[in-house]
Amino acid sequence: MANIGKRGAGGDKIEAVVLAGWMTAILAILFCLTPTLANSQDKANDNLSVAIHVSSDGNRCYAPGLVAAIKHFTDKLASEINADDGINGRALELQVFDDFETARDTVKNVSAALSNPDTIAMIGVSSSTRGRAVFEAVGNQIKDSSIPFITEMSLDNIFADAPNVFTMASSVRNELEVIQEMIAKGGYERPVFVGLDNDVYSFALEDGVADNPVGPGLAERIRVPVRNYELDETTSRETAEKIKAANADLIVIAIHSGPSAQLLSDLRDQDVEAPVMVLLGRISTINRRLEGGAYGGAISQIAREGVPNVYSERLRGRIWRSPKERWVFEDTKNEDAPGWADGSCNPNADTARQMYDPGNRRAVGRGTQYRDMLDLIVQIAREAPAGLGVPELRKYIADELRRFTEGRQVLKGLWRDWAFTSNRTAAGDTLLLTKSPGDDATVLSPIQYQRINGTLQKSSTLYTSIDLIRLSHIDTNDQSFDAEFYLTMKSADNRLTIKDIDFTNAYRSPIGDGKLLTHREIHSGDGRSNFPEGVRLYKVSGRFMFEPELSRYPFDTQRFSVSFQP
């Protein structure tokens, strides 16, 4: 179970698990992927309900693994809560509503949850376009009900006048400030925007890029019709020709991954290699769907789902301790969907998933985010004064949620630490990702823009890798082990050194305040040797702490990690 606590000092922890090759690895893990079924406690006529709003495939060709993950993690938490006396003796009941990406059904589902006298909270609604339809239809009822509603919408102006509505997404305004700063600092003069012709989120992105207070305006604004996540060939080719004619030095795209891949393919055919910023879609999906070779320019995006190829240490530890729980979520083909007969359904090559592939990480991430929001609501409800009726409990939860603001109070969730801004959007920096031409890897961009004391400040990304030399002196009584490894570091202008990071699980000396850790610099990053220029290399030796898992002794396996942070 996650717990609620005060935000402490220090940066976010970056995980590095010792194994040759990368920051994150595991010495020995045996996974048994067996689903755990959630059993809810039934207390008739005395339940408290939380509505979960999800969006399956609009043409119902597949039941998404993402939706399955949301249902799994929230169901499992509800079972744990009900097994532990529920919410002050009242059972928790989850209502799952699926709108199948249809605004009409979203409105109907939210209205149904509002009409349930036992509903104490709602979670979900991932689309700002469908969210706007909801608030245009029943916005006053949502506000008057005082039901705490944690959405996924990035357009916070949609619910600005409803103090009981929040979002687990970052504000599009915060994201746009970073994009505007990136365009200005990048020296671009002729950016072009390509967006959807019927999506309010895309419209907001377009206006934000066009009205850049610190950089240039748009050389061209293009809106294209995308239906069922497809862009027709003629429109794509004509759009590529417009971009080339505009002599764009930056192409900003907000049309989803599949259509973006089609457009980049046509741009490549037009010999256009201007850098691309994707604001609606994913680099990994675009790169996978590109036909005929990679795009010739750099492609960037906002890291809305975290840093690629990295799980938090908290979640990895949970997976390690619970190998028999379900951690893989595949898309499931709906054989009865009419699209398989008329040809409108397309085979999904991403259905077969492994633990750490991008599709499964996205599903687990979204599922645990919803689970964290449910956990936050339940923990607040459990702390409510005794004897509150449902209307009073709704208001109490909404009031307490507003106390979870950055710098004051935080939920230590399974996925991440959660807090809200004063606008009731998720707190946190907007990170940028980049894939360079000729490189399949998507990484954090070398330069980031962090919000410190309300203003954006330029900062450098630190790239690291660990190459293990040896482990020794593993002591389960002392909960420590010795490790020796090579550490490489790379940053913009070669500015950061090993002195700029703190090994957070390094063993402290029992006779002093220092850590039992030594390092030797082998290469400083200059160009006067055979080592790559700009890459620092260190040899590190020290003692580190770990949490032994001895429940399967004497045939146990152990996980040894080296954790560090700025």
XYZ file of C-alpha atoms in Angstrom:
566
model
C 0.000 0.000 0.000
C 1.212 3.490 -0.762
C 1.311 6.015 2.054
C 0.827 9.710 2.413
C 3.708 11.819 3.655
C 5.437 15.160 3.423
C 7.683 15.922 0.471
C 11.284 15.782 1.580
C 14.354 17.560 0.265
C 16.403 16.204 -2.595
C 15.851 15.237 -6.210
C 14.079 12.322 -7.754
C 15.946 9.062 -7.458
C 17.585 7.690 -10.578
C 17.941 3.937 -10.535
C 21.049 2.061 -11.599
C 20.956 -1.686 -11.015
C 24.304 -3.355 -11.351
C 24.732 -5.464 -14.449
C 27.059 -4.970 -17.412
C 25.688 -2.551 -19.909
C 23.086 -0.171 -18.459
C 21.622 1.704 -15.532
C 18.867 -0.807 -14.929
C 19.368 -4.528 -14.666
C 18.617 -7.427 -12.360
C 21.056 -10.115 -11.311
C 18.497 -12.870 -10.974
C 14.720 -12.811 -11.245
C 12.276 -15.626 -11.834
C 8.879 -14.362 -12.967
C 5.759 -16.452 -12.872
C 3.102 -14.418 -14.643
C -0.062 -15.737 -13.076
C -3.102 -13.444 -12.856
C -4.346 -12.728 -9.358
C -8.115 -12.453 -9.253
C -9.579 -9.720 -7.052
C -12.379 -10.736 -4.704
C -14.453 -7.894 -3.366
C -16.223 -7.873 -0.053
C -19.982 -7.502 -0.446
C -21.883 -5.317 2.000
C -25.301 -4.868 0.457
C -26.880 -1.403 0.558
C -23.915 0.071 2.420
C -21.257 0.398 -0.277
C -19.287 3.464 -1.296
C -18.640 3.704 -5.019
C -15.792 5.117 -7.125
C -16.376 5.471 -10.889
C -13.489 4.563 -13.213
C -13.759 5.986 -16.750
C -11.758 4.191 -19.468
C -11.610 4.313 -23.280
C -11.259 1.108 -25.270
C -10.629 0.910 -29.002
C -13.198 3.110 -30.770
C -14.061 0.478 -33.379
C -13.800 -2.279 -30.746
C -11.356 -4.362 -32.788
C -9.175 -4.875 -29.698
C -9.623 -4.711 -25.960
C -6.551 -2.631 -25.077
C -3.985 -3.952 -22.615
C -3.902 -0.441 -21.175
C -7.551 -0.680 -20.167
C -6.982 -4.200 -18.802
C -4.140 -2.835 -16.664
C -6.309 -0.041 -15.253
C -9.023 -2.548 -14.329
C -6.524 -5.004 -12.851
C -4.641 -2.594 -10.595
C -7.731 -0.755 -9.355
C -9.632 -4.028 -8.756
C -6.692 -5.460 -6.836
C -6.403 -2.376 -4.627
C -10.155 -2.400 -3.988
C -9.935 -6.046 -2.875
C -7.096 -5.203 -0.495
C -9.064 -2.267 0.905
C -12.214 -4.332 1.437
C -10.209 -7.090 3.110
C -8.962 -4.412 5.520
C -12.374 -3.171 6.699
C -13.100 -1.108 3.600
C -13.594 2.619 4.168
C -14.356 2.813 7.875
C -16.457 -0.333 7.722
C -18.123 0.359 4.368
C -17.163 -1.723 1.333
C -15.617 -0.043 -1.686
C -17.319 -0.754 -5.009
C -15.793 0.171 -8.378
C -17.962 1.117 -11.357
C -16.015 0.855 -14.623
C -17.447 2.869 -17.531
C -16.055 2.470 -21.067
C -16.858 5.176 -23.643
C -15.127 3.456 -26.600
C -13.700 6.863 -27.570
C -17.162 8.333 -28.197
C -18.005 11.701 -26.614
C -21.709 10.829 -26.415
C -20.918 7.763 -24.330
C -18.469 9.730 -22.152
C -21.252 12.174 -21.263
C -23.665 9.290 -20.617
C -21.151 7.484 -18.381
C -20.283 10.544 -16.306
C -23.996 11.314 -15.918
C -24.625 7.757 -14.704
C -21.872 8.061 -12.106
C -23.244 11.419 -10.961
C -26.713 9.936 -10.520
C -25.457 7.153 -8.247
C -26.064 8.346 -4.655
C -23.159 6.182 -3.422
C -20.507 7.699 -5.736
C -17.805 9.390 -3.651
C -15.298 10.039 -6.494
C -14.580 9.629 -10.209
C -11.286 8.858 -11.976
C -10.527 9.052 -15.691
C -11.548 10.662 -19.018
C -8.318 10.827 -20.999
C -9.354 13.037 -23.925
C -9.706 16.800 -23.637
C -12.139 16.769 -26.571
C -14.445 14.273 -24.858
C -13.817 16.029 -21.562
C -15.009 19.325 -23.007
C -18.171 17.615 -24.218
C -18.745 16.356 -20.672
C -18.313 19.763 -19.059
C -20.460 21.469 -21.661
C -23.248 18.968 -20.976
C -23.048 18.344 -17.222
C -20.354 20.709 -15.943
C -22.698 22.444 -13.506
C -23.861 19.109 -12.084
C -20.239 18.033 -11.577
C -19.439 21.254 -9.739
C -22.609 21.225 -7.635
C -22.174 17.559 -6.686
C -18.784 18.236 -5.005
C -17.736 14.772 -6.235
C -13.929 14.738 -6.469
C -13.132 14.037 -10.112
C -9.500 13.223 -11.047
C -9.335 13.320 -14.837
C -6.529 12.783 -17.361
C -7.199 15.989 -19.313
C -4.314 18.363 -20.041
C -6.570 21.352 -20.803
C -7.202 22.574 -17.271
C -9.210 25.577 -18.490
C -12.040 23.114 -19.194
C -12.596 22.572 -15.450
C -11.049 25.783 -14.069
C -14.237 26.899 -12.268
C -14.931 23.488 -10.675
C -12.828 23.260 -7.473
C -13.588 19.545 -7.098
C -11.981 18.580 -10.441
C -8.297 17.668 -10.834
C -6.091 15.979 -13.421
C -3.264 13.456 -13.131
C -1.805 14.976 -16.338
C 0.421 18.006 -16.499
C -1.096 21.262 -17.712
C -0.878 21.952 -21.427
C 0.086 25.492 -20.444
C 3.183 24.222 -18.624
C 4.046 21.970 -21.562
C 3.649 24.811 -24.036
C 5.925 27.086 -22.020
C 8.680 24.469 -22.348
C 8.039 24.050 -26.097
C 8.051 27.817 -26.588
C 11.343 28.081 -24.703
C 12.844 25.201 -26.698
C 11.882 26.869 -30.000
C 13.293 30.225 -28.902
C 16.550 28.840 -27.492
C 16.954 26.534 -30.514
C 17.134 29.515 -32.839
C 14.284 28.343 -35.082
C 12.774 30.974 -37.375
C 10.200 29.161 -39.556
C 8.313 26.556 -37.485
C 5.317 24.853 -39.106
C 2.443 23.286 -37.140
C 0.427 20.282 -38.353
C -2.616 19.451 -36.212
C -5.979 17.726 -36.221
C -8.996 19.436 -37.724
C -11.445 18.374 -34.983
C -9.581 18.158 -31.673
C -9.612 20.888 -29.012
C -6.337 19.667 -27.504
C -4.632 19.978 -30.882
C -6.169 23.443 -31.301
C -4.722 24.529 -27.935
C -1.276 23.251 -28.894
C -1.454 25.073 -32.238
C -2.424 28.372 -30.627
C 0.290 28.009 -27.994
C 3.040 27.409 -30.559
C 1.719 30.207 -32.801
C 1.528 32.781 -29.992
C 5.078 32.326 -28.703
C 5.970 35.299 -26.469
C 9.693 34.461 -26.518
C 10.133 33.139 -30.077
C 8.913 33.295 -33.686
C 5.374 32.796 -34.916
C 4.358 30.029 -37.304
C 5.380 30.040 -40.946
C 2.407 27.770 -41.724
C -0.605 26.383 -39.826
C -2.007 23.153 -41.286
C -4.997 21.125 -40.047
C -5.563 17.655 -41.460
C -8.488 15.196 -41.226
C -7.468 12.091 -39.269
C -10.173 9.445 -38.918
C -9.715 6.162 -37.032
C -6.071 7.181 -36.504
C -5.413 7.213 -40.268
C -4.379 9.968 -42.663
C -5.198 9.327 -46.325
C -2.308 9.185 -48.778
C -3.348 12.199 -50.849
C -3.696 14.511 -47.822
C -0.390 13.299 -46.401
C 1.469 13.937 -49.669
C -0.096 17.385 -50.122
C 0.765 18.299 -46.508
C 4.394 17.281 -47.067
C 4.499 19.502 -50.159
C 3.128 22.473 -48.155
C 5.755 21.969 -45.461
C 8.542 21.877 -48.038
C 7.182 24.995 -49.758
C 7.113 26.817 -46.397
C 10.866 26.122 -45.990
C 10.244 24.925 -42.438
C 13.225 24.670 -40.085
C 11.072 22.924 -37.406
C 7.960 20.778 -37.909
C 5.582 20.533 -34.943
C 3.133 17.614 -35.321
C 0.027 16.806 -33.257
C -1.860 14.168 -35.278
C -1.172 10.835 -33.440
C 1.583 8.307 -34.123
C 0.280 6.413 -37.182
C -0.586 9.511 -39.260
C 2.723 11.100 -38.168
C 4.616 8.093 -39.558
C 2.770 8.466 -42.869
C 3.570 12.175 -43.046
C 7.248 11.692 -42.151
C 7.512 9.047 -44.851
C 6.205 11.552 -47.426
C 8.501 14.270 -46.064
C 11.430 11.910 -46.492
C 10.383 11.371 -50.102
C 10.402 15.168 -50.512
C 13.997 15.252 -49.130
C 12.845 17.245 -46.100
C 15.025 16.662 -43.014
C 13.948 19.482 -40.699
C 13.783 18.460 -37.011
C 10.361 17.314 -35.804
C 8.621 17.926 -32.467
C 5.808 15.441 -31.801
C 3.168 16.789 -29.405
C 0.528 14.093 -29.934
C 2.067 10.667 -30.486
C 5.150 8.637 -29.591
C 8.545 8.502 -31.245
C 8.846 4.747 -30.665
C 5.548 4.029 -32.452
C 6.304 6.449 -35.287
C 9.749 4.945 -35.839
C 8.318 1.420 -35.854
C 5.654 2.295 -38.433
C 7.891 4.238 -40.802
C 8.238 2.374 -44.084
C 11.219 2.572 -46.390
C 13.765 3.722 -43.802
C 14.066 6.201 -40.976
C 13.297 9.919 -41.194
C 16.424 11.983 -41.887
C 15.996 14.570 -39.121
C 15.929 14.507 -35.332
C 12.553 13.704 -33.727
C 11.587 14.961 -30.271
C 8.570 14.672 -27.999
C 7.344 15.422 -24.489
C 8.012 12.579 -22.038
C 4.412 12.207 -20.883
C 4.928 8.570 -19.883
C 8.282 8.917 -18.191
C 11.847 8.354 -19.305
C 12.138 5.597 -21.939
C 13.311 2.171 -20.783
C 13.237 3.153 -17.110
C 10.918 1.934 -14.381
C 11.111 3.603 -11.012
C 13.033 1.735 -8.334
C 9.819 1.676 -6.325
C 7.927 -0.197 -9.049
C 10.833 -2.513 -9.851
C 11.009 -3.419 -6.172
C 7.297 -4.196 -6.181
C 7.683 -6.437 -9.256
C 10.651 -8.168 -7.637
C 8.756 -8.889 -4.412
C 5.594 -10.017 -6.215
C 6.668 -12.187 -9.172
C 3.412 -14.160 -9.176
C 1.269 -11.090 -9.701
C 0.177 -10.035 -13.167
C 2.600 -7.593 -14.797
C 2.048 -8.178 -18.537
C -1.003 -6.754 -20.344
C -1.569 -7.601 -23.999
C -4.195 -6.207 -26.349
C -6.937 -8.816 -26.817
C -8.556 -9.283 -30.221
C -12.331 -8.901 -30.190
C -13.391 -11.611 -32.636
C -16.999 -10.323 -32.724
C -16.072 -6.831 -33.916
C -17.711 -6.157 -37.306
C -14.497 -4.540 -38.526
C -12.868 -7.928 -38.972
C -15.552 -8.808 -41.535
C -15.633 -5.520 -43.445
C -11.854 -4.931 -43.334
C -11.879 -1.794 -41.181
C -10.000 -3.576 -38.370
C -6.229 -3.735 -38.787
C -4.086 -6.493 -37.249
C -2.198 -5.109 -34.260
C 1.434 -6.180 -34.237
C 1.857 -4.917 -30.665
C -0.438 -7.454 -28.969
C 2.313 -9.882 -27.853
C 4.180 -8.084 -25.107
C 7.039 -8.708 -22.722
C 7.575 -7.277 -19.261
C 9.726 -4.294 -20.198
C 8.740 -3.509 -23.783
C 7.300 -0.016 -24.462
C 3.668 -1.110 -24.883
C 3.620 -3.045 -21.637
C 5.439 -0.302 -19.722
C 2.782 2.136 -20.933
C -0.020 -0.195 -19.814
C 1.536 -0.824 -16.397
C 2.253 2.873 -16.024
C -1.315 3.917 -16.771
C -2.746 1.150 -14.609
C -0.617 2.061 -11.607
C -1.413 5.763 -12.071
C -5.130 5.039 -11.787
C -4.377 2.767 -8.850
C -2.477 5.616 -7.148
C -5.388 8.021 -7.630
C -7.787 5.471 -6.145
C -5.405 4.955 -3.238
C -5.242 8.702 -2.624
C -9.029 8.985 -2.542
C -9.430 6.007 -0.213
C -6.772 7.127 2.243
C -8.354 10.565 2.520
C -11.806 8.985 2.952
C -10.499 6.764 5.754
C -9.286 9.845 7.624
C -12.681 11.576 7.396
C -14.597 12.299 10.610
C -16.911 9.508 11.649
C -20.564 9.661 10.654
C -20.278 11.693 7.461
C -22.927 11.040 4.833
C -21.963 10.639 1.177
C -22.486 14.346 0.265
C -20.324 15.455 3.184
C -17.707 12.801 2.423
C -17.463 13.977 -1.197
C -16.772 17.535 -0.089
C -14.275 16.395 2.549
C -12.258 14.396 -0.015
C -12.269 17.254 -2.561
C -11.138 19.754 0.097
C -8.318 17.461 1.237
C -7.165 16.811 -2.343
C -6.463 20.527 -2.708
C -3.986 20.219 0.173
C -1.822 17.939 -1.950
C 0.119 20.782 -3.544
C 3.792 20.674 -4.477
C 6.010 21.535 -1.547
C 3.323 20.774 1.054
C 2.005 17.236 0.886
C 2.597 14.294 -1.417
C 1.213 10.832 -2.089
C 3.958 8.229 -2.318
C 2.324 6.189 -5.035
C 3.328 2.953 -6.702
C 4.156 4.727 -9.986
C 5.522 8.041 -8.648
C 5.123 10.684 -5.970
C 1.993 12.710 -6.642
C 1.015 16.302 -5.893
C -1.033 18.955 -7.685
C -0.314 22.521 -8.755
C -2.465 25.471 -7.732
C -4.403 24.859 -10.971
C -5.125 21.268 -9.802
C -2.931 19.692 -12.486
C -0.202 17.134 -11.754
C 2.976 18.758 -10.455
C 6.293 17.942 -12.111
C 8.728 19.073 -14.769
C 7.983 18.722 -18.481
C 10.805 16.588 -19.880
C 11.819 16.403 -23.538
C 12.891 13.245 -25.409
C 14.941 13.039 -28.597
C 15.840 10.448 -31.234
C 18.803 11.506 -33.351
C 19.083 10.572 -37.053
C 20.598 7.133 -37.526
C 20.060 6.219 -33.854
C 17.224 3.898 -32.843
C 17.400 4.924 -29.168
C 15.083 7.577 -27.735
C 16.724 9.414 -24.835
C 16.244 12.524 -22.764
C 17.188 15.605 -24.761
C 20.601 17.047 -23.793
C 19.005 20.305 -22.634
C 15.915 20.468 -20.398
C 13.913 23.344 -18.949
C 12.953 22.970 -15.296
C 10.513 25.176 -13.452
C 12.223 26.579 -10.348
C 10.432 29.172 -8.226
C 7.907 29.672 -11.004
C 10.370 30.333 -13.836
C 11.949 28.036 -16.430
C 15.671 27.450 -16.072
C 17.934 25.641 -18.494
C 19.549 22.445 -17.203
C 21.689 19.621 -18.564
C 20.756 15.954 -18.866
C 23.214 13.504 -17.339
C 23.640 10.271 -19.336
C 25.124 7.402 -17.335
C 25.819 3.716 -17.624
C 27.297 1.152 -15.259
C 29.511 -1.780 -16.204
C 29.869 -4.230 -13.325
C 33.302 -5.604 -12.458
C 32.474 -7.703 -9.391
C 30.157 -8.203 -6.411
C 31.528 -9.551 -3.126
C 31.042 -9.752 0.656
C 27.269 -10.123 0.454
C 26.033 -10.012 4.061
C 22.311 -10.619 4.637
C 22.655 -9.891 8.364
C 24.266 -6.530 7.738
C 22.109 -6.047 4.604
C 25.089 -4.884 2.598
C 27.284 -5.891 -0.341
C 30.497 -4.660 -1.942
C 30.473 -3.604 -5.582
C 33.130 -2.507 -8.035
C 32.103 -1.058 -11.379
C 32.906 1.381 -14.156
C 30.686 4.459 -14.357
C 30.444 6.560 -17.524
C 28.935 10.046 -17.492
C 28.072 12.421 -20.326
C 26.421 15.833 -20.178
C 26.142 18.987 -22.257
C 29.494 20.807 -22.361
C 30.981 17.981 -20.238
C 30.083 20.016 -17.140
C 28.853 17.358 -14.711
C 31.216 15.110 -12.751
C 30.822 12.327 -10.204
C 30.776 15.015 -7.502
C 27.378 16.136 -8.851
C 25.622 12.871 -7.936
C 24.884 11.211 -4.597
C 24.869 7.415 -4.262
C 21.767 7.182 -2.112
C 22.130 3.570 -0.923
C 25.877 3.731 -0.237
C 26.782 2.287 3.168
C 27.747 4.860 5.798
C 30.750 4.380 8.019
C 29.791 3.348 11.578
C 32.514 5.607 12.990
C 31.899 8.702 10.899
C 29.502 10.537 8.644
C 31.179 9.533 5.387
C 30.098 6.839 2.945
C 32.223 3.766 2.300
C 32.822 4.719 -1.317
C 35.880 5.563 -3.413
C 36.314 6.528 -7.048
C 39.123 7.129 -9.524
C 38.788 9.154 -12.707
C 40.116 7.261 -15.723
C 39.057 9.724 -18.423
C 38.040 13.365 -18.037
C 36.150 13.642 -21.327
C 38.754 15.644 -23.235
C 39.825 14.660 -26.752
C 43.403 13.738 -25.902
C 42.968 9.968 -25.669
C 41.292 7.025 -27.355
C 38.199 7.412 -25.176
C 35.128 9.133 -26.690
C 35.284 12.887 -26.343
C 32.826 14.314 -23.830
C 32.438 11.028 -21.901
C 33.868 10.814 -18.385
C 34.892 7.392 -17.073
C 35.306 6.447 -13.414
C 36.168 3.298 -11.535
C 34.024 3.117 -8.388
C 34.333 0.783 -5.382
C 32.179 0.763 -2.292
C 29.711 -0.892 0.005
C 25.978 -0.587 -0.661
C 22.802 -1.482 1.191
C 20.108 -3.872 -0.024
C 16.951 -5.534 1.294
C 17.434 -9.320 1.325
C 14.475 -11.496 0.360
C 14.913 -14.776 2.249
C 11.407 -16.236 2.065
C 12.587 -18.894 -0.418
C 15.820 -19.766 1.402
C 17.987 -21.761 0.613
C 16.958 -21.472 -3.056
C 16.443 -17.721 -3.058
C 17.646 -15.100 -5.483
C 18.617 -11.570 -4.506
C 18.473 -8.204 -6.225
C 21.357 -5.766 -5.788
C 20.939 -2.193 -6.950
C 23.076 0.925 -6.952
C 20.844 3.998 -6.680
C 21.855 7.606 -7.171
C 20.328 11.026 -7.679
C 21.501 14.557 -8.495
